[in-house]
Amino acid sequence: MRRAANEQAGHHEKPGPGQRAGRILRAYHVALIEGGGVSVAVVTRGGWAAEEPLGGAGAGLRRGWGVSPGRQQAIACTLQGLVPGAGRLSPARLQAVTGALVARRDLWADLVVHDPDVRWYLPLHRSNSCDVWLLAWECGQDTDWHDHGGSSGSFAAAEGCLVEQYRAASGWRLSRRQVVAGRGVAFGPGHVHNVAHGGSGSATSIHAYSPPLLAMTYYQVTGYGLIARETVAIEGAEGARGRGGAETALADATAAAAELRSDALPGGAQGIDELLAEARGGLERMRPDAALAALTDGAALVDIRPLEQRIVEGEVPGAIIIGRNVLEWRLDPRSDARIPALARTDGRIIVMCSEGFASTLAAASLRRIGLRRATYLDGGFQAWKAAGLPTRPAQSLG
Ligand SMILES: [Fe+2]
């Protein structure tokens, strides 16, 4: 699935493979440059495997990945002595990396694309110990709040100005600092921040991470502070800008990763689509108006959405809030942790999530533990709201 590179953040109960794809830095695991020698990661059906050494700059490298083989080699030479072949770089060392590349405009300046619609980025370098990116920023563009999956990092402004809001790993207080051209900052593995374009005019920056980014968690700013929203794996770059077209190593890698052979799965294993279809086969499909009627007739609406989602989307007045992770324990008539009024085999439970996917599986699970009348709200909270039925802001006292 391809998504627009400027897709807005949002929680989805039915995560797509490209979810939030445009917001994260993608296109890893392809070109590895180690110790001045260039190599290419070989992708097999089972995933990423051996590296294929290259004889010289450019030999064997496929065109289209990030920067040209010659430029990859030049960047590796520039970073020689700063970037070891393996191991973790300190924040100070990472700052030296971004500083060194900011000073070498000849290696990247002609590549930069400033686009008012999409925050543009390009991978410059990757080794087993760190990866380096070139980013371009226009007014209004930012990263959203995120961490770096345990990696340390640094970024330096090469042109223009960036503004970083950040939270210390051990604190609640949010701070803010400007990073102007020629300056850089570094951070450790617990760093959570939101980097935005600052000032007037375009900005360009160099970013480095160690170990290379593999996952990032995005956060929601709430009245309770920053709450983790979702973790995304760094994935291949389908359709991402700045990396060439379909005939690239990245495109091949993405396609290979997508071609999962059936014999790699345990026999009888169901995909999520089959699981959903099976669950729905045994459930009454309850649209919002029917659910409303059922509620007036003694049914209970159980909202399994997480807090941050209820804060963003709102609530249904009178719905009972039970986290998905404890749902069965609260509703199993045999459970010590049950809610007695609800944990009844004859009770009519209507499970609600945001869009009606997670609630399907939850309702099917409730049926398996004996709540034979459990079902789900078709279309979830979104359909309820679209039908004009009562909602209110989360945590409302009114
Ligand atoms: Fe970041």
Tab-separated table of C-alpha atoms and ligand atoms in Angstrom:
chain	number	residue	atom	x	y	z
A	1	MET	CA	0.000	0.000	0.000
A	2	ARG	CA	1.338	3.346	-0.943
A	3	ARG	CA	0.472	6.376	1.060
A	4	ALA	CA	0.934	10.041	0.489
A	5	ALA	CA	4.211	11.182	1.917
A	6	ASN	CA	2.503	13.889	3.894
A	7	GLU	CA	-0.127	11.620	5.359
A	8	GLN	CA	-1.381	12.946	8.634
A	9	ALA	CA	-0.713	11.187	11.885
A	10	GLY	CA	-3.501	9.117	13.292
A	11	HIS	CA	-4.284	6.012	15.209
A	12	HIS	CA	-5.613	3.163	13.151
A	13	GLU	CA	-6.923	-0.036	14.578
A	14	LYS	CA	-6.359	-1.772	11.305
A	15	PRO	CA	-2.775	-0.785	10.671
A	16	GLY	CA	-1.724	-0.775	7.073
A	17	PRO	CA	1.790	-1.650	6.003
A	18	GLY	CA	2.418	1.918	4.973
A	19	GLN	CA	0.868	3.495	8.027
A	20	ARG	CA	2.469	6.825	8.794
A	21	ALA	CA	4.955	5.920	6.153
A	22	GLY	CA	5.510	9.454	5.008
A	23	ARG	CA	6.306	10.638	8.482
A	24	ILE	CA	9.053	8.233	9.183
A	25	LEU	CA	12.449	7.943	7.700
A	26	ARG	CA	12.434	4.934	5.527
A	27	ALA	CA	14.685	3.204	3.076
A	28	TYR	CA	17.148	1.408	5.201
A	29	HIS	CA	18.988	-1.853	4.912
A	30	VAL	CA	20.003	-1.381	1.365
A	31	ALA	CA	23.370	0.148	0.850
A	32	LEU	CA	25.923	-0.547	3.502
A	33	ILE	CA	29.144	1.324	3.545
A	34	GLU	CA	31.695	0.005	5.915
A	35	GLY	CA	35.179	1.174	6.631
A	36	GLY	CA	35.479	2.946	3.349
A	37	GLY	CA	34.522	-0.172	1.389
A	38	VAL	CA	31.156	-0.176	-0.267
A	39	SER	CA	28.851	-3.156	-0.087
A	40	VAL	CA	25.249	-3.873	-0.830
A	41	ALA	CA	22.890	-5.762	1.411
A	42	VAL	CA	21.494	-8.814	-0.307
A	43	VAL	CA	17.832	-9.447	0.247
A	44	THR	CA	16.617	-13.029	0.208
A	45	ARG	CA	13.153	-14.411	0.525
A	46	GLY	CA	13.813	-14.888	4.204
A	47	GLY	CA	14.814	-11.307	4.737
A	48	TRP	CA	18.054	-9.425	4.862
A	49	ALA	CA	21.069	-11.609	4.643
A	50	ALA	CA	24.651	-11.505	3.510
A	51	GLU	CA	26.360	-8.501	2.090
A	52	GLU	CA	27.850	-8.571	-1.311
A	53	PRO	CA	31.229	-6.854	-1.369
A	54	LEU	CA	31.910	-4.527	-4.225
A	55	GLY	CA	35.120	-4.357	-6.076
A	56	GLY	CA	35.320	-0.607	-6.294
A	57	ALA	CA	33.252	2.488	-6.023
A	58	GLY	CA	30.060	1.914	-7.877
A	59	ALA	CA	30.675	-1.659	-8.951
A	60	GLY	CA	27.602	-3.703	-8.182
A	61	LEU	CA	25.655	-0.850	-6.712
A	62	ARG	CA	22.331	-0.391	-8.339
A	63	ARG	CA	21.496	2.991	-9.602
A	64	GLY	CA	18.751	4.863	-7.885
A	65	TRP	CA	19.521	4.284	-4.254
A	66	GLY	CA	19.946	7.500	-2.406
A	67	VAL	CA	23.144	9.018	-3.676
A	68	SER	CA	25.342	7.690	-6.435
A	69	PRO	CA	27.948	5.038	-5.674
A	70	GLY	CA	30.729	7.540	-6.184
A	71	ARG	CA	29.131	9.923	-3.769
A	72	GLN	CA	28.516	7.137	-1.283
A	73	GLN	CA	32.208	6.406	-1.427
A	74	ALA	CA	33.125	10.056	-0.950
A	75	ILE	CA	30.835	10.313	2.059
A	76	ALA	CA	32.329	7.161	3.540
A	77	CYS	CA	35.804	8.652	3.097
A	78	THR	CA	34.687	11.864	4.788
A	79	LEU	CA	33.374	9.892	7.731
A	80	GLN	CA	36.366	7.601	7.968
A	81	GLY	CA	37.773	7.834	11.449
A	82	LEU	CA	34.424	9.048	12.790
A	83	VAL	CA	32.243	6.052	12.014
A	84	PRO	CA	33.465	2.608	13.018
A	85	GLY	CA	32.208	-0.455	11.166
A	86	ALA	CA	30.249	-1.608	14.181
A	87	GLY	CA	29.354	-0.531	17.674
A	88	ARG	CA	27.439	2.346	19.111
A	89	LEU	CA	28.491	5.941	18.543
A	90	SER	CA	28.204	8.441	21.369
A	91	PRO	CA	26.049	11.543	20.911
A	92	ALA	CA	29.220	13.615	20.732
A	93	ARG	CA	30.591	11.428	17.952
A	94	LEU	CA	27.309	11.637	16.086
A	95	GLN	CA	27.453	15.402	16.327
A	96	ALA	CA	30.913	15.253	14.816
A	97	VAL	CA	29.435	13.199	11.962
A	98	THR	CA	26.657	15.666	11.189
A	99	GLY	CA	29.067	18.567	11.576
A	100	ALA	CA	31.536	16.995	9.167
A	101	LEU	CA	28.878	16.563	6.494
A	102	VAL	CA	27.375	19.996	6.998
A	103	ALA	CA	30.828	21.349	6.188
A	104	ARG	CA	30.995	19.319	2.954
A	105	ARG	CA	28.308	21.000	0.884
A	106	ASP	CA	29.878	19.589	-2.263
A	107	LEU	CA	28.657	16.136	-1.199
A	108	TRP	CA	24.963	16.960	-0.965
A	109	ALA	CA	23.961	20.554	-1.819
A	110	ASP	CA	23.014	19.791	-5.422
A	111	LEU	CA	20.686	16.984	-4.299
A	112	VAL	CA	18.378	18.972	-2.049
A	113	VAL	CA	14.749	19.335	-3.090
A	114	HIS	CA	12.593	21.868	-1.282
A	115	ASP	CA	8.939	21.001	-1.561
A	116	PRO	CA	6.257	23.018	0.227
A	117	ASP	CA	3.985	19.962	0.368
A	118	VAL	CA	6.293	17.195	1.495
A	119	ARG	CA	9.180	17.135	3.891
A	120	TRP	CA	11.919	15.725	1.733
A	121	TYR	CA	14.691	13.387	2.787
A	122	LEU	CA	17.413	11.257	1.302
A	123	PRO	CA	19.673	8.586	2.815
A	124	LEU	CA	23.319	9.583	2.537
A	125	HIS	CA	25.101	6.794	4.344
A	126	ARG	CA	24.591	3.621	6.276
A	127	SER	CA	26.923	1.338	8.160
A	128	ASN	CA	26.273	-1.221	10.873
A	129	SER	CA	26.949	1.491	13.432
A	130	CYS	CA	25.060	4.497	12.110
A	131	ASP	CA	22.975	5.961	9.345
A	132	VAL	CA	22.953	9.497	7.992
A	133	TRP	CA	20.181	11.436	6.282
A	134	LEU	CA	19.752	14.654	4.379
A	135	LEU	CA	16.493	16.511	5.064
A	136	ALA	CA	14.876	19.604	3.588
A	137	TRP	CA	12.284	21.727	5.364
A	138	GLU	CA	9.758	24.322	4.352
A	139	CYS	CA	7.501	26.503	6.454
A	140	GLY	CA	4.978	24.502	8.446
A	141	GLN	CA	6.763	21.158	8.161
A	142	ASP	CA	7.643	19.179	11.263
A	143	THR	CA	8.319	15.616	12.348
A	144	ASP	CA	5.630	15.133	14.987
A	145	TRP	CA	6.689	13.974	18.458
A	146	HIS	CA	8.799	10.835	18.348
A	147	ASP	CA	11.661	8.934	19.864
A	148	HIS	CA	14.305	6.940	18.009
A	149	GLY	CA	13.751	3.395	19.202
A	150	GLY	CA	16.744	3.496	21.527
A	151	SER	CA	19.166	5.029	19.060
A	152	SER	CA	21.226	8.068	19.904
A	153	GLY	CA	21.271	10.859	17.368
A	154	SER	CA	22.379	14.235	16.191
A	155	PHE	CA	21.162	16.766	13.694
A	156	ALA	CA	22.773	19.876	12.367
A	157	ALA	CA	21.315	22.690	10.305
A	158	ALA	CA	23.189	23.294	7.097
A	159	GLU	CA	20.912	26.035	5.808
A	160	GLY	CA	18.148	27.996	7.485
A	161	CYS	CA	16.882	27.289	10.953
A	162	LEU	CA	15.159	24.437	12.811
A	163	VAL	CA	13.294	24.544	16.100
A	164	GLU	CA	13.416	21.537	18.371
A	165	GLN	CA	10.966	20.935	21.179
A	166	TYR	CA	12.095	18.095	23.379
A	167	ARG	CA	11.482	16.272	26.581
A	168	ALA	CA	14.284	14.963	28.706
A	169	ALA	CA	14.173	11.204	29.199
A	170	SER	CA	13.539	11.530	32.910
A	171	GLY	CA	11.387	14.624	32.967
A	172	TRP	CA	7.991	16.022	32.120
A	173	ARG	CA	9.050	19.526	31.253
A	174	LEU	CA	9.236	20.382	27.584
A	175	SER	CA	12.089	22.548	26.385
A	176	ARG	CA	12.764	24.329	23.143
A	177	ARG	CA	15.880	25.311	21.279
A	178	GLN	CA	16.743	26.829	17.951
A	179	VAL	CA	19.315	25.231	15.721
A	180	VAL	CA	20.645	27.715	13.225
A	181	ALA	CA	22.809	27.072	10.187
A	182	GLY	CA	26.194	25.684	11.128
A	183	ARG	CA	25.050	24.501	14.532
A	184	GLY	CA	24.044	21.050	15.678
A	185	VAL	CA	22.666	19.181	18.664
A	186	ALA	CA	23.014	15.615	19.896
A	187	PHE	CA	20.913	13.379	22.083
A	188	GLY	CA	20.928	10.037	23.822
A	189	PRO	CA	18.656	7.026	23.434
A	190	GLY	CA	15.798	8.321	25.586
A	191	HIS	CA	15.301	11.539	23.674
A	192	VAL	CA	11.758	12.488	22.610
A	193	HIS	CA	11.369	15.503	20.360
A	194	ASN	CA	9.497	17.321	17.646
A	195	VAL	CA	11.652	19.088	15.102
A	196	ALA	CA	10.127	21.806	12.977
A	197	HIS	CA	11.129	24.277	10.341
A	198	GLY	CA	11.950	27.609	11.917
A	199	GLY	CA	12.485	31.168	10.825
A	200	SER	CA	11.878	32.191	7.256
A	201	GLY	CA	13.183	30.583	4.126
A	202	SER	CA	14.073	27.000	3.436
A	203	ALA	CA	16.117	24.858	5.793
A	204	THR	CA	18.384	21.882	5.148
A	205	SER	CA	19.803	19.558	7.771
A	206	ILE	CA	21.940	16.475	8.263
A	207	HIS	CA	20.816	13.773	10.716
A	208	ALA	CA	22.734	10.790	12.081
A	209	TYR	CA	21.601	7.909	14.306
A	210	SER	CA	23.408	5.106	16.080
A	211	PRO	CA	22.566	2.295	16.007
A	212	PRO	CA	20.734	2.848	12.708
A	213	LEU	CA	17.050	3.545	13.207
A	214	LEU	CA	14.919	0.425	13.210
A	215	ALA	CA	11.790	1.639	14.973
A	216	MET	CA	10.351	4.890	16.254
A	217	THR	CA	7.524	5.574	18.659
A	218	TYR	CA	5.240	8.520	18.036
A	219	TYR	CA	3.671	10.462	20.893
A	220	GLN	CA	0.504	12.370	21.481
A	221	VAL	CA	0.657	15.647	23.364
A	222	THR	CA	-2.103	15.546	25.981
A	223	GLY	CA	-3.016	17.343	29.144
A	224	TYR	CA	-1.291	14.489	30.908
A	225	GLY	CA	1.967	15.007	29.077
A	226	LEU	CA	3.327	13.046	26.146
A	227	ILE	CA	1.650	9.679	25.735
A	228	ALA	CA	3.123	7.059	23.429
A	229	ARG	CA	0.756	6.563	20.523
A	230	GLU	CA	2.293	3.910	18.342
A	231	THR	CA	5.567	2.368	17.345
A	232	VAL	CA	6.387	2.060	13.690
A	233	ALA	CA	9.050	-0.131	12.166
A	234	ILE	CA	11.318	1.508	9.679
A	235	GLU	CA	10.435	-0.107	6.402
A	236	GLY	CA	11.416	-0.052	2.775
A	237	ALA	CA	10.708	2.975	0.711
A	238	GLU	CA	7.943	2.481	-1.743
A	239	GLY	CA	7.301	5.604	-3.658
A	240	ALA	CA	9.276	7.769	-1.308
A	241	ARG	CA	10.777	10.809	-2.890
A	242	GLY	CA	14.376	11.416	-3.578
A	243	ARG	CA	15.408	7.846	-4.131
A	244	GLY	CA	14.764	7.078	-7.720
A	245	GLY	CA	11.972	5.093	-9.250
A	246	ALA	CA	10.797	1.514	-9.396
A	247	GLU	CA	14.036	0.134	-10.808
A	248	THR	CA	16.002	0.547	-7.650
A	249	ALA	CA	17.500	-1.686	-5.038
A	250	LEU	CA	15.013	-0.274	-2.574
A	251	ALA	CA	12.066	-1.145	-4.742
A	252	ASP	CA	13.422	-4.659	-5.197
A	253	ALA	CA	13.991	-5.005	-1.494
A	254	THR	CA	10.489	-3.880	-0.694
A	255	ALA	CA	9.031	-6.293	-3.201
A	256	ALA	CA	11.137	-9.173	-1.913
A	257	ALA	CA	10.104	-8.494	1.655
A	258	ALA	CA	6.492	-8.502	0.553
A	259	GLU	CA	6.797	-11.877	-1.131
A	260	LEU	CA	6.465	-14.027	1.921
A	261	ARG	CA	6.298	-17.645	0.908
A	262	SER	CA	3.485	-19.646	2.394
A	263	ASP	CA	5.873	-22.301	3.644
A	264	ALA	CA	7.444	-19.706	5.922
A	265	LEU	CA	4.225	-19.795	7.964
A	266	PRO	CA	3.068	-22.550	10.289
A	267	GLY	CA	0.502	-24.827	8.697
A	268	GLY	CA	-3.033	-23.561	9.125
A	269	ALA	CA	-1.993	-20.106	10.181
A	270	GLN	CA	-4.622	-17.534	9.256
A	271	GLY	CA	-3.934	-14.080	7.938
A	272	ILE	CA	-5.634	-11.157	9.604
A	273	ASP	CA	-8.199	-10.900	6.811
A	274	GLU	CA	-9.193	-14.532	7.279
A	275	LEU	CA	-9.307	-14.040	11.019
A	276	LEU	CA	-11.640	-11.093	10.615
A	277	ALA	CA	-13.863	-12.892	8.146
A	278	GLU	CA	-14.144	-15.882	10.433
A	279	ALA	CA	-14.948	-13.700	13.427
A	280	ARG	CA	-17.583	-11.763	11.533
A	281	GLY	CA	-19.185	-14.945	10.303
A	282	GLY	CA	-20.402	-15.689	13.779
A	283	LEU	CA	-21.407	-12.211	14.813
A	284	GLU	CA	-24.428	-10.070	14.342
A	285	ARG	CA	-23.519	-7.022	12.284
A	286	MET	CA	-24.793	-4.178	14.405
A	287	ARG	CA	-25.041	-0.754	12.843
A	288	PRO	CA	-25.142	2.348	15.083
A	289	ASP	CA	-28.906	2.861	14.996
A	290	ALA	CA	-29.493	-0.782	15.905
A	291	ALA	CA	-26.901	-0.504	18.646
A	292	LEU	CA	-28.636	2.554	20.055
A	293	ALA	CA	-31.895	0.650	20.152
A	294	ALA	CA	-30.178	-2.274	21.848
A	295	LEU	CA	-28.693	0.033	24.469
A	296	THR	CA	-32.118	1.302	25.387
A	297	ASP	CA	-33.119	-2.328	25.700
A	298	GLY	CA	-30.481	-3.237	28.251
A	299	ALA	CA	-27.377	-3.906	26.162
A	300	ALA	CA	-24.004	-2.548	27.291
A	301	LEU	CA	-21.661	-0.668	24.979
A	302	VAL	CA	-18.057	-1.504	25.856
A	303	ASP	CA	-15.457	0.915	24.552
A	304	ILE	CA	-12.090	-0.815	24.115
A	305	ARG	CA	-10.223	2.117	22.538
A	306	PRO	CA	-7.081	3.324	24.299
A	307	LEU	CA	-7.150	6.576	26.242
A	308	GLU	CA	-5.177	8.573	23.712
A	309	GLN	CA	-7.636	7.586	21.013
A	310	ARG	CA	-10.636	8.551	23.113
A	311	ILE	CA	-8.973	11.893	23.793
A	312	VAL	CA	-8.569	12.505	20.083
A	313	GLU	CA	-11.886	11.093	18.882
A	314	GLY	CA	-14.274	11.591	21.783
A	315	GLU	CA	-16.524	9.210	23.689
A	316	VAL	CA	-20.040	7.838	23.707
A	317	PRO	CA	-21.873	8.952	26.858
A	318	GLY	CA	-22.683	5.962	29.012
A	319	ALA	CA	-20.244	3.602	27.322
A	320	ILE	CA	-18.302	1.340	29.651
A	321	ILE	CA	-14.572	1.671	29.205
A	322	ILE	CA	-12.600	-1.558	29.395
A	323	GLY	CA	-9.112	-1.793	27.934
A	324	ARG	CA	-8.666	-4.427	25.263
A	325	ASN	CA	-5.826	-5.949	27.224
A	326	VAL	CA	-8.073	-6.791	30.183
A	327	LEU	CA	-11.364	-7.332	28.357
A	328	GLU	CA	-11.630	-11.096	28.794
A	329	TRP	CA	-10.642	-10.913	32.456
A	330	ARG	CA	-13.343	-8.346	33.163
A	331	LEU	CA	-16.075	-10.209	31.310
A	332	ASP	CA	-15.363	-13.890	31.917
A	333	PRO	CA	-18.019	-15.086	34.395
A	334	ARG	CA	-15.321	-17.343	35.931
A	335	SER	CA	-12.731	-14.611	36.392
A	336	ASP	CA	-11.828	-13.184	39.790
A	337	ALA	CA	-11.332	-9.837	38.056
A	338	ARG	CA	-14.764	-9.803	36.416
A	339	ILE	CA	-17.319	-7.018	36.534
A	340	PRO	CA	-20.277	-9.008	37.851
A	341	ALA	CA	-22.986	-6.920	36.203
A	342	LEU	CA	-21.425	-7.495	32.789
A	343	ALA	CA	-19.785	-10.891	33.062
A	344	ARG	CA	-22.988	-12.799	32.318
A	345	THR	CA	-23.541	-15.380	29.644
A	346	ASP	CA	-26.912	-13.860	28.814
A	347	GLY	CA	-25.646	-10.280	28.858
A	348	ARG	CA	-25.715	-8.376	25.607
A	349	ILE	CA	-22.317	-6.783	25.105
A	350	ILE	CA	-21.617	-4.540	22.134
A	351	VAL	CA	-17.903	-4.010	21.751
A	352	MET	CA	-16.842	-0.716	20.196
A	353	CYS	CA	-13.470	0.325	18.805
A	354	SER	CA	-12.702	3.142	16.401
A	355	GLU	CA	-13.578	1.561	13.054
A	356	GLY	CA	-15.036	-1.849	13.839
A	357	PHE	CA	-12.036	-4.077	13.231
A	358	ALA	CA	-10.428	-4.692	16.617
A	359	SER	CA	-13.875	-4.954	18.184
A	360	THR	CA	-14.730	-7.829	15.842
A	361	LEU	CA	-11.931	-9.968	17.172
A	362	ALA	CA	-12.700	-8.894	20.725
A	363	ALA	CA	-16.361	-9.840	20.415
A	364	ALA	CA	-15.449	-13.211	18.926
A	365	SER	CA	-13.146	-13.797	21.881
A	366	LEU	CA	-15.966	-12.959	24.290
A	367	ARG	CA	-18.167	-15.499	22.581
A	368	ARG	CA	-15.524	-18.132	23.050
A	369	ILE	CA	-15.526	-17.569	26.796
A	370	GLY	CA	-19.264	-17.946	26.989
A	371	LEU	CA	-20.815	-14.532	26.317
A	372	ARG	CA	-22.928	-15.881	23.511
A	373	ARG	CA	-24.690	-12.575	22.804
A	374	ALA	CA	-21.532	-10.509	22.477
A	375	THR	CA	-21.225	-8.572	19.243
A	376	TYR	CA	-19.542	-5.460	17.869
A	377	LEU	CA	-20.496	-2.015	16.659
A	378	ASP	CA	-20.143	-2.120	12.892
A	379	GLY	CA	-18.011	0.822	11.836
A	380	GLY	CA	-17.069	1.562	15.432
A	381	PHE	CA	-17.060	4.999	17.014
A	382	GLN	CA	-16.523	6.619	13.643
A	383	ALA	CA	-19.791	5.218	12.298
A	384	TRP	CA	-21.599	6.110	15.513
A	385	LYS	CA	-20.441	9.689	15.245
A	386	ALA	CA	-21.185	9.881	11.521
A	387	ALA	CA	-24.744	8.727	12.247
A	388	GLY	CA	-25.202	11.803	14.404
A	389	LEU	CA	-25.572	9.810	17.606
A	390	PRO	CA	-24.503	11.332	20.937
A	391	THR	CA	-20.808	11.845	21.611
A	392	ARG	CA	-18.830	14.020	23.971
A	393	PRO	CA	-15.203	14.967	24.525
A	394	ALA	CA	-13.195	12.392	26.430
A	395	GLN	CA	-12.908	12.896	30.161
A	396	SER	CA	-15.820	15.305	30.042
A	397	LEU	CA	-17.579	15.776	33.341
A	398	GLY	CA	-20.642	17.153	31.658
B	1	FE	FE	14.130	12.692	15.651
